[in-house]
Amino acid sequence: MSKKVLFYSSVKDKNLFNTQFFYKTDINLLKSLGYNVITSNKISDFLFFWKYDIAFIYFYKYGLFVAIIARLFLKKVFFTGGIDNLEKEFATPKRFLLQVLFFRLCYLFSNKCIVVSNSDKNNILKIYKRKKLKKLEYSFHSIDVDKYFNKIETLQQNNFVTIAWMGNKDNVIRKGIDRSIRLFKNITEKYDIFKNSNLIIVGVKGEGSHYLEELVEKLDISDKVLFTGEIEENEKISLLKKSKYYFQLSSYEGFGIAALEALAAGNIVIHSGKGGLADSVSKYGVLININDEISKQAEDVFEQINSFKYNKLEEAKIYISHNFSMEKRLKDFRLIIDS
């Protein structure tokens, strides 16, 4: 009889387990290992100890209460996901201290914590003032590389894309979508090669998209910016393959899956290099300083795109295959969870 995994994240809508790719991917990988996976967004589900053998928990906050319950019933507990608020440059002092407390307690009640980026790993080691932690494991998020590598018979359009969940304002600000809109306006007005470009913003709409739509209207570029809302995976991949550029101007990224997907699809990724972007995009994109004036950022983008060597994108495919394939994360899970 296969072991049962109760897969938890504090999402409001359980449908996100099917639409958010990092959840969906890890659920499928656990199934590939032979586990029966049940998804949950309720802490109380873990009181029914006979219904699961393993608690697999996303994020280091409310997951603490899940971990405590699961360990009381002698279940195995695994954490994963990005930890944005452990980055001092990004988080307020209060949020940083709270996240330190939550992480320490999550680590205490875990069997293993599966960290998804070097930046998160380094931030964790800093708070413990150690070079190594026994229960800390390391595995990048993964994507279906073949879907992104396979070419479609179409010319790339001179458009920009960015993808984000826009359910609240804080997330779009952290993701730098407002920053991307302002930069897009600047470069399309300043440089002829971008004068016919459009910016396509993909993701679940909400408070964040309302804020962005107001900004677009204020900047008078409504005719050049399209909000698609949430789209199917195949449509997203097709859109990335047809576009030429991708914005990821985040103040911090736990990993940066969407930027990785864009790079795999052949986009030039214009990014901040913050957090996990140093892993997912690495040296294969256009890196800018998001603290510079917008006009300086625009100059940097223009100069780097003009000198961009497209063999970088082919080199990026090798890098992605080696580090971010589903086979790689499946192998990691087998070693970490099955052991």
XYZ file of C-alpha atoms in Angstrom:
339
model
C 0.000 0.000 0.000
C 1.431 3.397 -1.027
C 2.232 5.981 1.606
C -0.008 9.030 1.820
C 1.345 12.574 1.617
C -0.763 15.455 2.918
C 0.475 18.399 0.848
C -0.146 21.746 2.561
C -0.013 25.423 1.705
C -2.087 28.217 3.254
C -3.742 29.152 -0.062
C -7.255 30.587 -0.011
C -8.314 28.578 -3.051
C -7.319 24.916 -3.416
C -7.532 25.324 -7.182
C -4.098 26.994 -6.945
C -2.602 23.530 -6.377
C -3.561 22.841 -10.019
C -2.705 26.225 -11.517
C 0.443 27.359 -9.642
C 3.149 25.462 -11.461
C 5.534 24.924 -8.530
C 2.769 23.243 -6.511
C 1.576 21.182 -9.459
C 5.096 20.055 -10.349
C 6.007 18.896 -6.838
C 2.680 17.103 -6.435
C 3.304 15.205 -9.681
C 6.874 14.381 -8.664
C 5.677 12.955 -5.353
C 3.127 10.868 -7.255
C 5.934 9.662 -9.532
C 7.699 8.358 -6.418
C 4.613 6.278 -5.653
C 2.999 8.458 -3.003
C -0.735 9.053 -2.771
C -0.933 12.864 -2.557
C -3.818 14.698 -0.879
C -3.812 18.516 -1.012
C -4.857 20.662 1.922
C -5.133 24.327 2.878
C -6.505 23.601 6.363
C -4.323 23.079 9.421
C -7.128 21.041 11.016
C -6.782 18.342 8.314
C -3.575 17.219 10.015
C -5.471 16.191 13.146
C -6.778 13.177 11.181
C -3.491 11.345 11.630
C -4.728 8.085 10.104
C -5.172 9.795 6.731
C -1.498 10.550 6.049
C 2.061 9.372 6.636
C 4.020 12.453 5.528
C 3.349 16.189 5.816
C 4.801 18.085 2.846
C 4.582 21.786 3.628
C 5.017 24.873 1.465
C 6.446 27.954 3.161
C 7.716 28.667 6.638
C 4.894 30.437 8.416
C 1.485 28.836 8.934
C 3.143 25.552 8.025
C 4.672 25.624 11.514
C 1.325 24.640 13.056
C 0.950 21.802 10.572
C 4.446 20.572 11.456
C 3.749 20.612 15.196
C 0.563 18.560 14.785
C 2.205 16.095 12.370
C 5.212 15.526 14.638
C 2.944 14.973 17.646
C 1.492 12.071 15.656
C 5.004 10.840 14.759
C 4.695 11.738 11.068
C 7.556 12.814 8.829
C 7.629 16.528 8.024
C 9.213 18.187 4.974
C 9.258 21.918 4.223
C 10.047 23.652 0.940
C 9.493 26.959 -0.899
C 11.130 30.381 -0.958
C 11.722 32.463 2.186
C 11.595 36.087 1.014
C 11.501 37.706 4.459
C 14.873 36.259 5.471
C 16.450 38.791 3.101
C 17.314 41.875 5.177
C 17.521 44.160 2.139
C 13.931 43.309 1.235
C 12.048 42.722 4.498
C 11.254 45.280 7.168
C 13.042 44.639 10.492
C 9.789 43.381 12.038
C 9.027 40.990 9.179
C 12.627 39.762 9.182
C 12.607 38.988 12.915
C 9.229 37.245 12.657
C 10.471 35.136 9.751
C 13.631 34.210 11.672
C 11.430 33.010 14.545
C 9.090 31.091 12.241
C 11.945 29.489 10.332
C 13.776 28.392 13.485
C 10.607 26.735 14.786
C 9.770 25.163 11.407
C 13.311 23.792 11.231
C 13.007 22.419 14.763
C 9.833 20.462 13.958
C 10.936 19.302 10.493
C 12.677 16.171 9.312
C 14.139 18.117 6.382
C 13.883 21.629 4.924
C 14.313 21.594 1.140
C 15.687 25.015 0.183
C 15.170 26.205 -3.411
C 17.868 28.867 -3.913
C 21.411 29.748 -2.879
C 20.250 33.101 -1.514
C 17.770 31.426 0.852
C 20.393 28.890 1.901
C 22.919 31.638 2.661
C 20.346 33.660 4.602
C 19.489 30.597 6.710
C 23.124 29.852 7.474
C 23.632 33.478 8.515
C 20.909 33.346 11.159
C 22.397 30.154 12.620
C 25.968 31.437 12.200
C 26.990 28.040 10.821
C 28.395 26.631 7.582
C 26.113 23.613 7.572
C 22.827 22.411 9.063
C 21.956 18.714 9.265
C 18.314 19.040 8.275
C 18.920 21.514 5.459
C 18.682 20.078 1.941
C 19.044 21.873 -1.347
C 17.004 21.425 -4.539
C 16.045 23.990 -7.169
C 12.471 24.244 -8.415
C 12.028 22.525 -11.776
C 10.273 23.030 -15.109
C 9.319 20.743 -17.986
C 12.328 21.728 -20.092
C 11.210 19.952 -23.274
C 8.011 22.003 -23.471
C 10.000 25.237 -23.375
C 12.888 24.137 -25.576
C 10.756 22.859 -28.459
C 10.533 25.603 -31.065
C 7.355 26.736 -32.782
C 7.344 27.884 -36.400
C 6.867 31.594 -35.847
C 8.968 34.740 -35.700
C 9.531 36.299 -32.302
C 7.687 39.579 -31.869
C 9.460 42.567 -30.353
C 7.255 42.383 -27.264
C 7.887 42.251 -23.514
C 6.174 39.843 -21.133
C 5.989 39.560 -17.358
C 4.063 37.025 -15.259
C 2.855 37.435 -11.684
C 0.033 36.630 -9.331
C -1.772 39.967 -8.921
C -4.194 39.106 -6.127
C -2.700 41.787 -3.897
C -0.720 45.003 -4.311
C 2.259 43.945 -2.184
C 3.121 41.061 -4.505
C 3.160 43.118 -7.711
C 5.352 45.721 -5.999
C 7.774 43.009 -4.779
C 7.791 41.516 -8.277
C 8.582 44.956 -9.699
C 5.677 44.954 -12.166
C 5.080 48.677 -11.600
C 8.823 49.209 -12.078
C 8.655 47.217 -15.329
C 5.764 49.339 -16.615
C 7.664 52.567 -15.991
C 10.812 51.183 -17.621
C 8.781 49.931 -20.595
C 7.306 53.408 -21.128
C 10.760 54.966 -20.979
C 12.459 52.649 -23.458
C 9.561 52.667 -25.952
C 9.605 56.460 -26.004
C 13.385 56.743 -26.105
C 14.469 54.064 -28.600
C 13.012 53.459 -32.049
C 13.618 49.686 -31.989
C 10.988 49.429 -29.221
C 8.476 52.002 -30.484
C 6.072 49.316 -31.743
C 6.578 46.966 -28.791
C 3.827 45.942 -26.394
C 3.968 44.819 -22.774
C 1.888 41.748 -21.926
C 1.176 41.143 -18.232
C -0.029 37.643 -17.358
C -1.533 36.389 -14.110
C -4.499 36.197 -11.789
C -6.163 39.597 -11.476
C -7.085 41.321 -8.226
C -6.058 44.262 -6.071
C -2.584 44.243 -7.647
C -3.822 44.402 -11.235
C -6.204 47.272 -10.345
C -3.212 49.220 -9.009
C -1.238 48.476 -12.187
C -4.121 49.364 -14.514
C -4.401 52.753 -12.814
C -0.655 53.266 -13.286
C -0.859 52.347 -16.975
C -3.720 54.810 -17.471
C -1.823 57.540 -15.612
C 1.244 56.975 -17.828
C -1.020 57.086 -20.920
C 0.158 53.746 -22.365
C -3.092 51.767 -22.166
C -2.860 51.052 -25.908
C 0.502 49.313 -25.427
C -0.086 47.274 -22.243
C -2.294 44.164 -22.186
C -3.503 42.361 -19.058
C -4.410 38.806 -20.072
C -5.526 37.487 -16.694
C -4.761 33.864 -15.887
C -4.075 31.702 -18.961
C -3.546 27.997 -19.607
C -0.019 26.601 -19.467
C 0.212 25.870 -23.212
C -0.968 29.394 -24.021
C 1.638 30.807 -21.622
C 4.439 28.785 -23.241
C 3.302 29.847 -26.714
C 3.226 33.502 -25.633
C 6.770 33.302 -24.227
C 8.079 31.672 -27.394
C 6.499 34.390 -29.540
C 7.900 37.220 -27.400
C 11.449 38.473 -27.342
C 11.926 40.023 -23.899
C 10.880 39.280 -20.338
C 10.869 41.590 -17.288
C 11.682 40.346 -13.764
C 12.608 43.480 -11.844
C 11.862 42.042 -8.407
C 13.111 43.574 -5.183
C 13.507 39.955 -4.064
C 12.735 36.538 -5.562
C 12.743 33.326 -3.581
C 13.544 31.545 -6.848
C 12.091 33.045 -10.043
C 10.285 30.244 -11.890
C 8.582 32.529 -14.430
C 11.925 34.128 -15.341
C 13.427 30.650 -15.759
C 10.528 29.625 -18.014
C 11.028 32.758 -20.125
C 14.760 32.052 -20.458
C 14.045 28.447 -21.472
C 11.582 29.700 -24.094
C 14.289 31.867 -25.675
C 13.524 35.272 -24.163
C 16.135 37.835 -23.211
C 15.363 38.169 -19.490
C 15.806 41.684 -18.119
C 16.151 41.183 -14.387
C 17.336 42.562 -11.051
C 19.490 39.584 -10.027
C 17.859 39.655 -6.579
C 17.557 36.486 -4.501
C 16.989 33.310 -6.484
C 17.302 35.116 -9.839
C 21.054 34.727 -9.401
C 20.388 30.980 -9.743
C 17.488 30.781 -12.200
C 18.718 33.387 -14.724
C 22.372 33.455 -13.646
C 24.628 35.118 -16.249
C 22.301 34.478 -19.182
C 20.105 37.582 -19.040
C 20.334 41.364 -18.953
C 21.105 42.482 -15.402
C 20.195 46.026 -14.327
C 20.354 47.983 -11.084
C 16.748 48.626 -10.054
C 17.897 51.409 -7.726
C 19.157 53.510 -10.652
C 17.054 56.244 -12.235
C 14.623 54.906 -14.857
C 16.496 56.716 -17.653
C 19.759 55.003 -16.583
C 18.001 51.623 -16.478
C 16.660 52.242 -19.988
C 20.170 53.046 -21.256
C 21.522 49.853 -19.674
C 18.760 47.753 -21.246
C 19.311 49.279 -24.685
C 23.103 48.895 -24.569
C 23.010 45.314 -23.281
C 20.353 44.200 -25.756
C 22.335 45.765 -28.614
C 25.425 43.801 -27.596
C 23.580 40.640 -26.495
C 25.137 37.473 -27.900
C 22.343 35.082 -28.807
C 24.524 32.016 -28.328
C 24.017 32.815 -24.632
C 20.469 31.506 -24.988
C 21.768 28.194 -26.339
C 24.257 27.980 -23.487
C 21.391 28.724 -21.105
C 19.558 25.601 -22.304
C 22.457 23.413 -21.188
C 22.528 25.199 -17.832
C 18.750 24.783 -17.410
C 18.791 21.097 -18.363
C 21.526 20.383 -15.839
C 20.008 22.267 -12.904
C 16.251 22.716 -13.330
C 14.803 19.676 -15.070
C 12.029 17.684 -13.432
C 14.330 14.663 -13.515
C 16.815 16.561 -11.321
C 14.236 17.507 -8.665
C 12.731 14.001 -8.793
C 16.170 12.567 -8.078
C 16.569 15.028 -5.194
C 13.185 14.053 -3.745
C 14.058 10.395 -3.985
C 17.254 10.949 -2.001
C 15.719 13.321 0.557
C 12.225 11.927 1.175
C 12.578 8.227 0.444
C 15.658 8.028 2.654
